[in-house]
Coordinates of C-alpha atoms in Angstrom, one line a residue:
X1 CA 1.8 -1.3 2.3
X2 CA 0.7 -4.0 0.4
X3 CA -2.0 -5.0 -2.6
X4 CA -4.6 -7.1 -2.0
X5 CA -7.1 -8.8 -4.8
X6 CA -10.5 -11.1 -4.4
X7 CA -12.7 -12.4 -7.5
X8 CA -15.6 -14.3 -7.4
X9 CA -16.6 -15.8 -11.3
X10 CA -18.0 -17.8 -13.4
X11 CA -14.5 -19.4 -14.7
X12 CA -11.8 -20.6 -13.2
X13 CA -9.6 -17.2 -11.7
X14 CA -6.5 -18.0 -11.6
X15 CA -5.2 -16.1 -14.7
X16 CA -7.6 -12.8 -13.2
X17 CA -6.0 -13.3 -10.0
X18 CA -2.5 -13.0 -11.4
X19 CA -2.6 -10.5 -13.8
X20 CA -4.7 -8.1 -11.1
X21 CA -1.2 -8.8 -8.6
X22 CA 0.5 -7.7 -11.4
X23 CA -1.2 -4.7 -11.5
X24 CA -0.8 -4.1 -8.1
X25 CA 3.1 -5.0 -7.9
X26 CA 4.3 -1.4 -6.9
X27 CA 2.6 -2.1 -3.6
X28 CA 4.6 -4.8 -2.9
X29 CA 7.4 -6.8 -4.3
X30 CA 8.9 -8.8 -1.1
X31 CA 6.6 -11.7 -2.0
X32 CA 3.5 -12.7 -3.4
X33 CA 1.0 -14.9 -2.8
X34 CA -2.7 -16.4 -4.7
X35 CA -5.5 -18.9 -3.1
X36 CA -8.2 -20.3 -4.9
X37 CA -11.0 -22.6 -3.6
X38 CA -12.6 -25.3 -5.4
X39 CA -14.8 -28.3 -4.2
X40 CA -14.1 -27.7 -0.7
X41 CA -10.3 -27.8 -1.6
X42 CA -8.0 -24.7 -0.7
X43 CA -5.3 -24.2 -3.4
X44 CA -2.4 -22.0 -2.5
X45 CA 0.9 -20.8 -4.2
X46 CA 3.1 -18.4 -2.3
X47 CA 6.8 -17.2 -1.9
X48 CA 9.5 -14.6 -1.9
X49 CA 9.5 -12.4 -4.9
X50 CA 8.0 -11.0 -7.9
X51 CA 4.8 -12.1 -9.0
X52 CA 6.7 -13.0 -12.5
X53 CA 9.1 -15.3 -10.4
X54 CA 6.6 -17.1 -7.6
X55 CA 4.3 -18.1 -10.5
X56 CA 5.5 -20.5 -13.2
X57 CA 2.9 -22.8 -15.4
X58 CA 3.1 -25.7 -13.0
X59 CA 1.9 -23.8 -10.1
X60 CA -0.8 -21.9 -11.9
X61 CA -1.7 -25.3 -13.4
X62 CA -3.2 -26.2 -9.7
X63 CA -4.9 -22.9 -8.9
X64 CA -8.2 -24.6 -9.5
X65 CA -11.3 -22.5 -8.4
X66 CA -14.1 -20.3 -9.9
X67 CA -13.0 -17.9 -6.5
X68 CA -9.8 -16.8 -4.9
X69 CA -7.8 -14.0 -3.3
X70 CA -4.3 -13.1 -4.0
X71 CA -1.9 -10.2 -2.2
X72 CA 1.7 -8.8 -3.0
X73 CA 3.7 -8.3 0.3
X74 CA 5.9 -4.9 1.1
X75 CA 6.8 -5.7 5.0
X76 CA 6.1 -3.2 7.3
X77 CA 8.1 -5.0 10.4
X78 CA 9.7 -8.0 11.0
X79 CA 10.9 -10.9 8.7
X80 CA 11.1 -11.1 5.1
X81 CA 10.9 -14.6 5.3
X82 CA 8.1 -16.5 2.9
X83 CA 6.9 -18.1 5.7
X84 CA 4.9 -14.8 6.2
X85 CA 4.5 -14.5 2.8
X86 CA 0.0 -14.0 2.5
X87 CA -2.6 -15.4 2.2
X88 CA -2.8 -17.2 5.4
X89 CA -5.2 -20.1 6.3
X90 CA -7.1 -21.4 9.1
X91 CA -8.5 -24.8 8.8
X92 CA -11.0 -24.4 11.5
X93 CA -14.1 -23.1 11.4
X94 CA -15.3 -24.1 8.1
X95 CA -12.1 -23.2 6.6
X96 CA -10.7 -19.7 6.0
X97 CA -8.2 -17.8 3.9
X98 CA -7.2 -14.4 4.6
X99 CA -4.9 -11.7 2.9
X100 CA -4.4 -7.9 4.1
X101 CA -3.1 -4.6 3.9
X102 CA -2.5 -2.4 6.7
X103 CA -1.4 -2.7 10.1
X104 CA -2.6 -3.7 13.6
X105 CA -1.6 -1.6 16.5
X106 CA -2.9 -4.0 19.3
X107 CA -1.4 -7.2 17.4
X108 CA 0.4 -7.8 20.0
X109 CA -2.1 -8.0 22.7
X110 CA -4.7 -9.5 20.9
X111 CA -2.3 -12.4 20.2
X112 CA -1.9 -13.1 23.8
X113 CA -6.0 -12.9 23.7
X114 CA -6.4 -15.5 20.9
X115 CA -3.4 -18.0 22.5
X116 CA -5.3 -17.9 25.8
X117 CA -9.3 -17.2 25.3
X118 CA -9.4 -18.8 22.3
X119 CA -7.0 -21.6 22.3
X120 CA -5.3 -20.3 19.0
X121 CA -2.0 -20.7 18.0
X122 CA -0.3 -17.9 15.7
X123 CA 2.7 -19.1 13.9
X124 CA 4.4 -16.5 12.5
X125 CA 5.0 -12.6 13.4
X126 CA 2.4 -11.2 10.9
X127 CA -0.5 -9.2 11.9
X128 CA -2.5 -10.4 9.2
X129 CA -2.4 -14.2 10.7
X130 CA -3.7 -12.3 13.6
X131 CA -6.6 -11.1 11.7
X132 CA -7.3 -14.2 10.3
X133 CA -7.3 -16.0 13.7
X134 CA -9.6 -12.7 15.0
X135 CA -11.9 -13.6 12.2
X136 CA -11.5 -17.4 13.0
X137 CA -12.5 -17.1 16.6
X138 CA -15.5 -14.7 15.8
X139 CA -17.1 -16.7 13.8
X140 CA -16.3 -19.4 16.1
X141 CA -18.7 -18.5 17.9
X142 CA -21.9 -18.9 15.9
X143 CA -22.5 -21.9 15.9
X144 CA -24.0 -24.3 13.5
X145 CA -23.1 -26.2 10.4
X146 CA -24.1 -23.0 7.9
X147 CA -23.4 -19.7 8.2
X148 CA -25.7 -17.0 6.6
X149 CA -24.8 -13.6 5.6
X150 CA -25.7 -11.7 9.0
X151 CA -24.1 -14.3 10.9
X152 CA -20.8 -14.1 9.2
X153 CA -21.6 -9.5 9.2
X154 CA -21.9 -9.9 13.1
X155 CA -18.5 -12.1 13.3
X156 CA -17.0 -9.5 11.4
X157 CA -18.5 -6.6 13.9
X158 CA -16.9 -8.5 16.5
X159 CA -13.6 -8.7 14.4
X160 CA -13.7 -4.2 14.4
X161 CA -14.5 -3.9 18.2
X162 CA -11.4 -6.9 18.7
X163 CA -8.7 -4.9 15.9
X164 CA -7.5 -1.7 16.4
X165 CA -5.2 -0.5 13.1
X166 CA -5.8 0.7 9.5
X167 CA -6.6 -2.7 7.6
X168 CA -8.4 -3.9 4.2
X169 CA -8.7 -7.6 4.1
X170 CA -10.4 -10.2 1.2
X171 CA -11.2 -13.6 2.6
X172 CA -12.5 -16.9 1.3
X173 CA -14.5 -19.2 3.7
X174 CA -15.0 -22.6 2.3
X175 CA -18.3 -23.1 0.8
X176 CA -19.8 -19.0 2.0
X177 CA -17.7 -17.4 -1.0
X178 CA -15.6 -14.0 -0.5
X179 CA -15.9 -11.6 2.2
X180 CA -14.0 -8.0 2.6
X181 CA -14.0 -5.6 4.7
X182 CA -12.5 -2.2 5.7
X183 CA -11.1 -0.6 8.8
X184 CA -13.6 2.2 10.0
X185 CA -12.0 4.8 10.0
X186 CA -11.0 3.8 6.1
X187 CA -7.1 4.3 6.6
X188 CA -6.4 1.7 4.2
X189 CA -8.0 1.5 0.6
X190 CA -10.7 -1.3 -1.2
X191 CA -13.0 -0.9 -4.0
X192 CA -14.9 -3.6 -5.8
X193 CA -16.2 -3.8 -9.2
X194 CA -18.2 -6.2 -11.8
X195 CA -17.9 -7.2 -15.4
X196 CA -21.2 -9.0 -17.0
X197 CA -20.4 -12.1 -19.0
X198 CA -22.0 -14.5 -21.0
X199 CA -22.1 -16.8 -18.3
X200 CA -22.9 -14.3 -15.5
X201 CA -21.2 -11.6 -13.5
X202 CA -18.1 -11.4 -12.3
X203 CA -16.7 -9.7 -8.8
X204 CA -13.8 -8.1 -8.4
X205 CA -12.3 -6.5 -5.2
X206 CA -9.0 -4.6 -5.1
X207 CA -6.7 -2.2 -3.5
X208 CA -6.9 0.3 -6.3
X209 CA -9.1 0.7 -9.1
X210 CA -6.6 -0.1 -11.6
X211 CA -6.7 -3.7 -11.2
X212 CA -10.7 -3.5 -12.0
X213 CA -10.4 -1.4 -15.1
X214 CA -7.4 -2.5 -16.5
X215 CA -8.7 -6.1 -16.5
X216 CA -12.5 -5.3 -17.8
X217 CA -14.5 -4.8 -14.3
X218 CA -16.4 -1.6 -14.4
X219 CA -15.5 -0.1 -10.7
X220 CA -18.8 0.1 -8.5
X221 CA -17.7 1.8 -5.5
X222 CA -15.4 2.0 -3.1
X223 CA -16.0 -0.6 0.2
X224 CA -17.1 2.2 2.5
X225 CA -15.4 2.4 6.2
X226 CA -16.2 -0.5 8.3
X227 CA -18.3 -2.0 5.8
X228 CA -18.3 -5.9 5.3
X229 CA -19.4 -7.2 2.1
X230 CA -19.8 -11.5 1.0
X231 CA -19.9 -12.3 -2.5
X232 CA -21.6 -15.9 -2.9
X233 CA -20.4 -18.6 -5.2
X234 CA -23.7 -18.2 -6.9
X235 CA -23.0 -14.6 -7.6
X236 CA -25.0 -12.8 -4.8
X237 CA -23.8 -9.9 -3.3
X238 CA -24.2 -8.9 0.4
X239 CA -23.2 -6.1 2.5
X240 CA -23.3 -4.6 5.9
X241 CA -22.2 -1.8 7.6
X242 CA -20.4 -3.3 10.7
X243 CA -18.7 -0.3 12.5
X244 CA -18.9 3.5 12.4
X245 CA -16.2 5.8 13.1
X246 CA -16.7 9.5 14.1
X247 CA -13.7 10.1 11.7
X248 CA -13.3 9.2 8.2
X249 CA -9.4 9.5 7.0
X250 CA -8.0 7.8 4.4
X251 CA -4.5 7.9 4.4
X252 CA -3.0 10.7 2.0
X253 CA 0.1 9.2 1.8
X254 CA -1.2 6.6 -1.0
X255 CA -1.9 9.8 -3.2
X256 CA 1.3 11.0 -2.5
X257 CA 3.3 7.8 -3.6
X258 CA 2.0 4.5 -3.2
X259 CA -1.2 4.4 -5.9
X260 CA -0.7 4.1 -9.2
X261 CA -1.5 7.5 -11.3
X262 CA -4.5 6.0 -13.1
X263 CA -6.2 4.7 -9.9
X264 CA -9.3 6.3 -8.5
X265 CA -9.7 5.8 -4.5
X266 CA -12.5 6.8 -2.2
X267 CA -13.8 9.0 -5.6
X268 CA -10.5 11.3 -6.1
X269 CA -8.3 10.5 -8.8
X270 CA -4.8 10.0 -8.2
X271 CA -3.4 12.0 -11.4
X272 CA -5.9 14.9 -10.5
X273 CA -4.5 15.3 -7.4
X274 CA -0.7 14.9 -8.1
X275 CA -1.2 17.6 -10.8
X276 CA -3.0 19.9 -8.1
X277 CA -0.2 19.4 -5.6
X278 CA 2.5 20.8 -8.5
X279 CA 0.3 23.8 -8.6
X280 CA -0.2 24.6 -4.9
X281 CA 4.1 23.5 -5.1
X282 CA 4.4 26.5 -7.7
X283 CA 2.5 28.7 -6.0
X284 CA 4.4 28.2 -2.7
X285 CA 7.8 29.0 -5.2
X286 CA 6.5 32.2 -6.3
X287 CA 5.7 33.4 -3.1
X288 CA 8.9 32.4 -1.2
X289 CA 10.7 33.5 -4.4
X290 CA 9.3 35.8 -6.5
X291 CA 12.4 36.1 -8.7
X292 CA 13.3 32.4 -9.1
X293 CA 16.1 31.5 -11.9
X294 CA 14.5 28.1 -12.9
X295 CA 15.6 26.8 -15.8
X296 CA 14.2 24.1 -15.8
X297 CA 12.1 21.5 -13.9
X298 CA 12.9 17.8 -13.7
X299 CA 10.8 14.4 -11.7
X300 CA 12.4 12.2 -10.3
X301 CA 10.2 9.4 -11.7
X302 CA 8.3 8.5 -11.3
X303 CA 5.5 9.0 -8.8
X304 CA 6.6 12.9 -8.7
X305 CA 5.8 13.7 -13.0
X306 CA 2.8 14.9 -13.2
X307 CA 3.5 17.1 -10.1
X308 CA 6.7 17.8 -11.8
X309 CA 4.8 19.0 -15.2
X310 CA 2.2 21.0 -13.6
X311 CA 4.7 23.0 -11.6
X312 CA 6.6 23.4 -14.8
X313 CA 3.5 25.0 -16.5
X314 CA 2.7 27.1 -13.6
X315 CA 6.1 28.8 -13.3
X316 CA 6.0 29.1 -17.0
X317 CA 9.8 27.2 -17.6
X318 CA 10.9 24.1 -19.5
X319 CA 9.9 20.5 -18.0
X320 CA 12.6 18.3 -19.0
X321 CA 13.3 14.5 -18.1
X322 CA 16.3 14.3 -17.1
X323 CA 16.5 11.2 -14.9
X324 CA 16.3 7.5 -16.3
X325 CA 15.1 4.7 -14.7
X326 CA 15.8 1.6 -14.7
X327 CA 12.3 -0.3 -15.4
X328 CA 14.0 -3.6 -13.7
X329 CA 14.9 -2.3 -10.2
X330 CA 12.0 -2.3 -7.4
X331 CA 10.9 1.1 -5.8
X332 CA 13.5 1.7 -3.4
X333 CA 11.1 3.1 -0.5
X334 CA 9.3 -0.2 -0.3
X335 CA 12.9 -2.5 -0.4
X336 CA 13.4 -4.3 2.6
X337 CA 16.8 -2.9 4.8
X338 CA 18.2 0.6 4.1
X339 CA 21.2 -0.6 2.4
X340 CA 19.0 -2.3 -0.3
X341 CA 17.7 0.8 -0.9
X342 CA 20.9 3.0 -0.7
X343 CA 22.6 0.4 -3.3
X344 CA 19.7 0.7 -5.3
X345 CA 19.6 4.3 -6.0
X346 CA 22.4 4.3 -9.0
X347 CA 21.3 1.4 -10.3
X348 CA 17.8 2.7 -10.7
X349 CA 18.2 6.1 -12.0
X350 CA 20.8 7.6 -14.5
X351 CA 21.2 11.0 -15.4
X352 CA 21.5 12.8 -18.9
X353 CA 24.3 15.2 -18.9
X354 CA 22.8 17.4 -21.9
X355 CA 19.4 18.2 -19.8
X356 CA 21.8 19.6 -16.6
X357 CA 25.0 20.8 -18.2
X358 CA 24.9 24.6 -17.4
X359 CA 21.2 25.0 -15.8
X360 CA 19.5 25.5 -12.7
X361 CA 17.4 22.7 -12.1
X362 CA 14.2 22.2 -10.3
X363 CA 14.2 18.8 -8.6
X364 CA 10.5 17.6 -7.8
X365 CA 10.1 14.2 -5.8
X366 CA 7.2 12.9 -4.1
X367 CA 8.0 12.9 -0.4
X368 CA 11.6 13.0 1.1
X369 CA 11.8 10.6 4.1
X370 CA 15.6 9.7 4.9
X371 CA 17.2 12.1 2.6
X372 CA 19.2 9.3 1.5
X373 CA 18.1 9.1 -2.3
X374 CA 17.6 12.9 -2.4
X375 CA 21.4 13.4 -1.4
X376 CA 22.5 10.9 -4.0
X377 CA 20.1 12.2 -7.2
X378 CA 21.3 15.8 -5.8
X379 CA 24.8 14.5 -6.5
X380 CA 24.2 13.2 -9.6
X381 CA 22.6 15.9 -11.2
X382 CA 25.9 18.0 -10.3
X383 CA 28.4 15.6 -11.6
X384 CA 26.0 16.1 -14.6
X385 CA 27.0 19.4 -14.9
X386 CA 24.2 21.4 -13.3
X387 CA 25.0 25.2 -12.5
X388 CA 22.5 24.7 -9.3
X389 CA 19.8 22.3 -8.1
X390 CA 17.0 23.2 -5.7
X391 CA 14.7 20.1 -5.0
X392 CA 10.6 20.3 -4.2
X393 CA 8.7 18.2 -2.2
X394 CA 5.0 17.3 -3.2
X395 CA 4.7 16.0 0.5
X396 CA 5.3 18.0 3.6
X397 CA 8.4 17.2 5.7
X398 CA 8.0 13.5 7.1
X399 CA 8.1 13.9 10.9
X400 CA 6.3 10.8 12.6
X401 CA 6.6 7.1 12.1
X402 CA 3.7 5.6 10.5
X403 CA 1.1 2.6 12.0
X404 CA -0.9 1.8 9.8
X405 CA 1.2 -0.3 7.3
X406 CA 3.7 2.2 6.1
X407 CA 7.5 1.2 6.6
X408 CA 8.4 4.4 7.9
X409 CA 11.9 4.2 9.8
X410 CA 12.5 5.5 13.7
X411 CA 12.6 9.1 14.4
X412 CA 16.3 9.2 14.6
X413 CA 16.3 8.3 10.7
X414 CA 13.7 11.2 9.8
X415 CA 15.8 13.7 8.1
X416 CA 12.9 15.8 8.9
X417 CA 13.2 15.6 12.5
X418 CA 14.7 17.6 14.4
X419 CA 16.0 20.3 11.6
X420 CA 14.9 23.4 9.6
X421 CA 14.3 23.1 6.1
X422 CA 17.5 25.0 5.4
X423 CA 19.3 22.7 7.6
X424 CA 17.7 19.5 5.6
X425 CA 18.7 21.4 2.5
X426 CA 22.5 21.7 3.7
X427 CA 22.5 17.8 4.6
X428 CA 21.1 16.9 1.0
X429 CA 23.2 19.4 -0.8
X430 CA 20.2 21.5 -2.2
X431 CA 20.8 24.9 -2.7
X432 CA 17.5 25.6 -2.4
X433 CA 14.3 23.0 -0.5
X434 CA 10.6 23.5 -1.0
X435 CA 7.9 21.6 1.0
X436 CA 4.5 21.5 0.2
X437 CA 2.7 22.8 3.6
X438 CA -0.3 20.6 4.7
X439 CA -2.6 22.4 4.6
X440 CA -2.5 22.7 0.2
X441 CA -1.3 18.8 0.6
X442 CA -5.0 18.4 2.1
X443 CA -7.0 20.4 -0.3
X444 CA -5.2 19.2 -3.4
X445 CA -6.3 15.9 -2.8
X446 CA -9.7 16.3 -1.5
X447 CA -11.1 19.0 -4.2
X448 CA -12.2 16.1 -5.8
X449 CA -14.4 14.8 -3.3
X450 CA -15.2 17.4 -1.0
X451 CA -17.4 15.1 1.1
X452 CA -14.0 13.5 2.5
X453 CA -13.4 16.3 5.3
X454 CA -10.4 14.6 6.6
X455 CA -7.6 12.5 5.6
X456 CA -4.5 10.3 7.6
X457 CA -1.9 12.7 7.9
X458 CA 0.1 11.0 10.8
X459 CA 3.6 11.2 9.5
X460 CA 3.0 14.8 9.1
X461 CA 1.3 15.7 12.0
X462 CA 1.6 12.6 14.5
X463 CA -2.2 12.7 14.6
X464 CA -3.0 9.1 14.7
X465 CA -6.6 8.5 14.3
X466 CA -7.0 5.1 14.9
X467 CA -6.0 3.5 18.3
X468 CA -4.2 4.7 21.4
X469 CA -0.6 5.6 20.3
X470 CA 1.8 5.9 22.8
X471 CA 4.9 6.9 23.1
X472 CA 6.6 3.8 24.7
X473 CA 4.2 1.9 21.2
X474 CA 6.3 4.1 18.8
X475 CA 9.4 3.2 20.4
X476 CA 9.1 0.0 20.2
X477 CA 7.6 -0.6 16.9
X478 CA 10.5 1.7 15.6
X479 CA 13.0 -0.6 17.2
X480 CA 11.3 -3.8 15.6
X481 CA 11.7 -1.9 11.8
X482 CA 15.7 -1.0 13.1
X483 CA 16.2 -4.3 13.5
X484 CA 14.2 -5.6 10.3
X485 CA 16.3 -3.2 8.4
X486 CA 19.4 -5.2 9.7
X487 CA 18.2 -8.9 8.3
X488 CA 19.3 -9.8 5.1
X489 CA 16.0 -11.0 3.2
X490 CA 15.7 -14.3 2.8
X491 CA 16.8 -16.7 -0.2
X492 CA 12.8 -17.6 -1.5
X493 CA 11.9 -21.3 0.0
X494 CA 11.8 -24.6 -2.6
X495 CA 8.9 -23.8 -5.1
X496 CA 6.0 -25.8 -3.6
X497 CA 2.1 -25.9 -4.3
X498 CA 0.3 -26.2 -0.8
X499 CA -3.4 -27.9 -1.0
X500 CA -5.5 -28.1 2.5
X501 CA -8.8 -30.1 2.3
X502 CA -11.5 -28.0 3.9
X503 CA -13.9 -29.0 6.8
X504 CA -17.0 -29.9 5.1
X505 CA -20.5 -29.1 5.8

């Protein structure tokens, strides 16, 4: 999962560009990464890291450009390295810059396509270079010094019938503007938004709504599924619908965890939903256990709180926070290697011994994937004196890898798999485990927009919408995380501004 940004002003955007990744950091702190154009002249900053570390004054000093894209990396497989740090760039045709959330299923194959139909060589492991060289080769092929709108919409068509996957992507080609687009089934989210200025409008697209609102764009809508939009240096807007999908599924998992509370995507609001999922959690309490000794309900923060406050409300008993966190250590789901993230866990949250000392405590996290951090907070909640701890899950039990840009590990790593809920609870040391059922995951997130009638529930339900999933494809993108988990992230490269000099008209 990653965060992806594009703005299109009337000033330069450097500053925009920045503050919008830093809005979008939970998505991704492995690297980060901002292009700007200017005069036919790409500008480009990226490395390992926090946006806070990769930008200093003397790179942002050379961001010139009234447009530019900018992306935060969380690696779903393969290297940390920098080298696949985004955006990416093509210097033929035209000149093009690309940065993208999601995942390709058929990366693989379509590199082997692109080395040997199209001449194109692919330098690094990343899917989204294979994008960009998809969307390199497709427009390729039109000919001609200029490109208008509807030759650069039918490139893109090509780009959906070539790229199988859940995928948002922003892109800059040199002297066209910004162009987006979205996978058709809409696995992976985009919305885009404007802000009027004395000097004109202003275009804004982003992963989540927060970057828009938080920064003065008033959101418009979201990019709909298989939609391609360009946004001109002169501040026109185009759009074209370049693919349809029989199914429309977003992925539910970014409600679950991944957005931020006060984003809205595809018209449902994140908060709304989390709060629903606490009810249809307190519901499912009551009627497994009708005469539950609660004393008190606890988040682990902090994606879980406001399903952790609603629940608290529903059953009537105290909602205490209990658990600490540390504001300077990353989200421990999106770390690269499990033994980041097992280190991690003590570091990141702390317990207060008054809040457990004597009670029973109602644990409510988001989702519960390897068990390892629920085992650990589990622990620490005893040590701080709890009587007992039961634990709630706002997701249903994680079952399935996921392909569409989610780091989820191999099915032997799935504490889910394979076991009862009472067995999970035994492993994790829960005296009592709740999951919310799928079913009430679904309808507390789409009772906000009712016209969404189905969502990306894959690691639920192994139901992958987009692309042929096989078996023998699960196996070995599960091996590729396995040994991803095993690297040791590398030391970010020697600080360095990159400038390319466009192909002119």
């Amino acid at each position: 999962m990653c965060g992806i940004v594009g703005i299109v002003a009337s000033q330069m955007v450097k500053q925009l560009i920045y503050d919008a990744l830093t809005l979008l950091q939970h998505r991704g702190q492995d690297a980060a990464g901002i292009m700007t154009c200017h005069q036919g002249r790409f500008h480009l900053r990226k490395g390992n890291g926090l946006v806070k570390d990769v930008f200093h004054d003397r790179h942002m000093q050379q961001l010139h450009g009234s447009l530019g894209i900018g992306h935060v990396r969380y690696p779903t497989a393969g290297s940390s390295s920098s080298a696949e740090s985004q955006p990416f760039f093509v210097n033929s045709p035209y000149g093009i810059a690309l940065a993208h959330n999601g995942n390709l299923v058929n990366a693989e194959q379509l590199r082997t396509q692109l080395c040997e139909q199209g001449r194109r060589h692919i330098n690094t492991g990343s899917d989204s270079e294979v994008l960009l060289n998809a969307l390199a080769h497709t427009l390729e092929s039109q000919g001609g010094p200029r490109l208008e709108p509807q030759q650069i919409f039918s490139a893109i068509s090509r780009v959906f019938d070539l790229c199988q996957g859940g995928y948002a992507a922003v892109a800059l080609i040199n002297g066209r503007g910004l162009v987006c687009f979205r996978d058709a089934h809409g696995i992976r989210p985009l919305v885009y938004g404007r802000r009027r200025t004395a000097t004109g409008v202003d275009y804004m697209v982003a992963s989540e709504s927060v970057a828009l609102t938080a920064l003065g764009f008033e959101p418009v809508r979201d990019v709909r599924p298989g939609e391609a939009m360009l946004f001109t240096p002169e501040g026109q807007v185009h759009s074209h619908q370049c693919a349809r999908a029989e199914t429309v599924a977003p992925c539910i998992f970014e409600y679950v965890y991944f957005a931020r509370p006060d984003s809205t995507l595809n018209g449902i609001s994140v908060y709304s939903s989390r709060l629903r999922m606490g009810r249809k959690l307190a519901a499912r309490v009551l009627a497994e256990w009708p005469d539950q000794d609660i004393d008190v309900v606890m988040p682990v923060p902090d994606s879980s709180r406001p399903a952790a406050m609603e629940m608290a409300r529903c059953l009537n008993v105290d909602y205490r926070e209990g658990l600490v966190k540390n504001r300077y250590i990353g989200r421990t789901f999106i770390m690269p290697g499990q033994q980041e993230r097992k280190k991690s866990v003590r570091q990141k949250l702390n317990a207060i011994a008054l809040e457990f000392k004597g009670r029973n405590v109602m644990l409510v996290d988001d989702s519960i994937v390897r068990g390892t951090t629920s085992r650990q907070i589990i622990q620490m909640a005893r040590e701080a004196g709890a009587r007992r701890v039961y634990l709630s899950s706002a997701a249903p039990a994680v079952r399935y890898p996921n392909v569409y840009g989610i780091d989820l590990p191999e099915f032997s790593e799935l504490i889910a798999e394979g076991r009862s809920v009472s067995q999970i609870a035994a492993l994790i040391g829960a005296d009592r485990l709740f999951y919310q059922t799928l079913p009430d995951l679904i309808e507390a997130v789409r009772e906000s927009n009712p016209e969404i009638s189905s969502f990306d529930c894959s690691v639920f339900d192994g139901v992958y919408v987009a692309g042929d999933i096989t078996e023998s494809f699960l196996s070995q993108l599960c091996g590729t995380r396995s040994e991803a988990d095993r690297q040791t992230p590398l030391v970010s490269e020697e600080d360095q501004v990159e400038m390319y000099d466009a192909v002119s008209e």
